[in-house]
PDB file of C-alpha atoms in Angstrom:
ATOM      1  CA  MET A  25      -7.491  -0.548   3.038  1.00 42.00           C
ATOM      2  CA  SER A  26      -7.909   1.586  -0.363  1.00 42.00           C
ATOM      3  CA  GLY A  27      -3.211   0.554  -0.924  1.00 47.00           C
ATOM      4  CA  PHE A  28      -0.600   2.410  -0.287  1.00 49.00           C
ATOM      5  CA  GLY A  29      -0.319   5.466   0.497  1.00 47.00           C
ATOM      6  CA  ALA A  30      -3.463   6.418   1.985  1.00 47.00           C
ATOM      7  CA  ASP A  31      -3.737   7.908   4.934  1.00 44.00           C
ATOM      8  CA  GLU A  32      -4.936   4.701   6.919  1.00 43.00           C
ATOM      9  CA  ASP A  33      -2.201   2.333   5.723  1.00 48.00           C
ATOM     10  CA  LEU A  34       0.493   4.403   6.682  1.00 47.00           C
ATOM     11  CA  LEU A  35       1.982   3.409   9.482  1.00 50.00           C
ATOM     12  CA  PRO A  36       5.312   4.258  11.777  1.00 52.00           C
ATOM     13  CA  GLY A  37       8.541   2.146   9.808  1.00 55.00           C
ATOM     14  CA  SER A  38       6.617   3.172   6.398  1.00 60.00           C
ATOM     15  CA  PHE A  39       7.745   4.330   3.495  1.00 59.00           C
ATOM     16  CA  ARG A  40       6.158   8.390   3.579  1.00 59.00           C
ATOM     17  CA  ASP A  41       6.719  11.104   1.058  1.00 62.00           C
ATOM     18  CA  GLY A  42       9.629   9.688  -0.255  1.00 63.00           C
ATOM     19  CA  ARG A  43      11.669   9.168   3.036  1.00 65.00           C
ATOM     20  CA  TRP A  44      12.166   6.369   5.480  1.00 64.00           C
ATOM     21  CA  ALA A  45       9.784   6.830   8.949  1.00 62.00           C
ATOM     22  CA  PRO A  46      11.542   4.488  11.396  1.00 62.00           C
ATOM     23  CA  ALA A  47       9.358   2.645  13.864  1.00 58.00           C
ATOM     24  CA  PRO A  48       9.952   2.881  17.203  1.00 60.00           C
ATOM     25  CA  THR A  49       9.585  -0.650  17.027  1.00 68.00           C
ATOM     26  CA  MET A  50       9.902  -3.605  15.006  1.00 68.00           C
ATOM     27  CA  PRO A  51       7.471  -3.620  11.740  1.00 67.00           C
ATOM     28  CA  THR A  52       5.036  -6.265  11.777  1.00 75.00           C
ATOM     29  CA  ARG A  53       6.305  -8.513   8.354  1.00 76.00           C
ATOM     30  CA  GLY A  54       3.351  -7.068   6.346  1.00 81.00           C
ATOM     31  CA  GLU A  55       4.870  -3.276   7.638  1.00 79.00           C
ATOM     32  CA  ALA A  56       8.209  -4.503   6.166  1.00 76.00           C
ATOM     33  CA  ILE A  57       6.302  -5.917   2.821  1.00 80.00           C
ATOM     34  CA  ARG A  58       4.369  -2.627   2.507  1.00 83.00           C
ATOM     35  CA  THR A  59       7.466  -0.610   3.356  1.00 79.00           C
ATOM     36  CA  ILE A  60       9.933  -1.787   0.589  1.00 81.00           C
ATOM     37  CA  LEU A  61       7.295  -2.370  -1.461  1.00 84.00           C
ATOM     38  CA  GLY A  62       5.941   1.894  -1.248  1.00 83.00           C
ATOM     39  CA  ALA A  63      10.282   2.262  -1.596  1.00 80.00           C
ATOM     40  CA  VAL A  64      10.683   0.115  -4.976  1.00 83.00           C
ATOM     41  CA  GLU A  65       7.650   1.430  -6.265  1.00 84.00           C
ATOM     42  CA  LEU A  66       9.437   4.532  -6.299  1.00 81.00           C
ATOM     43  CA  GLN A  67      12.801   3.219  -7.898  1.00 84.00           C
ATOM     44  CA  ASP A  68      13.667   5.319  -4.860  1.00 82.00           C
ATOM     45  CA  GLU A  69      17.065   2.561  -4.549  1.00 84.00           C
ATOM     46  CA  ALA A  70      18.126   5.038  -1.735  1.00 85.00           C
ATOM     47  CA  ALA A  71      14.691   4.414   0.526  1.00 82.00           C
ATOM     48  CA  VAL A  72      15.187   0.339  -0.307  1.00 82.00           C
ATOM     49  CA  GLU A  73      18.796   0.542   0.479  1.00 84.00           C
ATOM     50  CA  GLU A  74      17.301   1.994   4.100  1.00 81.00           C
ATOM     51  CA  ALA A  75      14.499   0.080   4.407  1.00 78.00           C
ATOM     52  CA  LEU A  76      15.971  -3.183   4.579  1.00 81.00           C
ATOM     53  CA  MET A  77      19.059  -1.456   6.676  1.00 81.00           C
ATOM     54  CA  ALA A  78      16.222  -0.575   9.173  1.00 77.00           C
ATOM     55  CA  LEU A  79      14.123  -3.997   9.371  1.00 77.00           C
ATOM     56  CA  GLY A  80      18.573  -5.204   9.478  1.00 82.00           C
ATOM     57  CA  VAL A  81      19.060  -6.542   6.491  1.00 83.00           C
ATOM     58  CA  ASN A  82      21.985  -6.351   4.412  1.00 84.00           C
ATOM     59  CA  PRO A  83      21.202  -5.693   0.662  1.00 81.00           C
ATOM     60  CA  PHE A  84      24.747  -7.279   0.030  1.00 82.00           C
ATOM     61  CA  GLU A  85      23.805 -10.458   1.235  1.00 85.00           C
ATOM     62  CA  LEU A  86      20.414 -10.394   0.964  1.00 80.00           C
ATOM     63  CA  PHE A  87      21.240  -9.893  -3.575  1.00 78.00           C
ATOM     64  CA  ARG A  88      24.492 -12.105  -2.215  1.00 83.00           C
ATOM     65  CA  SER A  89      21.653 -15.276  -1.926  1.00 82.00           C
ATOM     66  CA  VAL A  90      19.855 -14.346  -4.305  1.00 78.00           C
ATOM     67  CA  ALA A  91      22.716 -14.703  -6.933  1.00 77.00           C
ATOM     68  CA  ALA A  92      23.905 -18.044  -5.501  1.00 70.00           C
TER      69      ALA A  92
END
């Protein structure tokens, strides 16, 4: 692997060209982490929220649980 964004690293369900590409199946833990990190790296709040929602995570509940 040559790092996030390299063509060989782009998997279904990853953050591509500034947009979330939903996976046909549930992403693996590693894919989910790379997806969220890629969206965060681009500082795209909407993409982070969309990626979390696609993974079944409510961003507001996540924030509340971290803040508690």
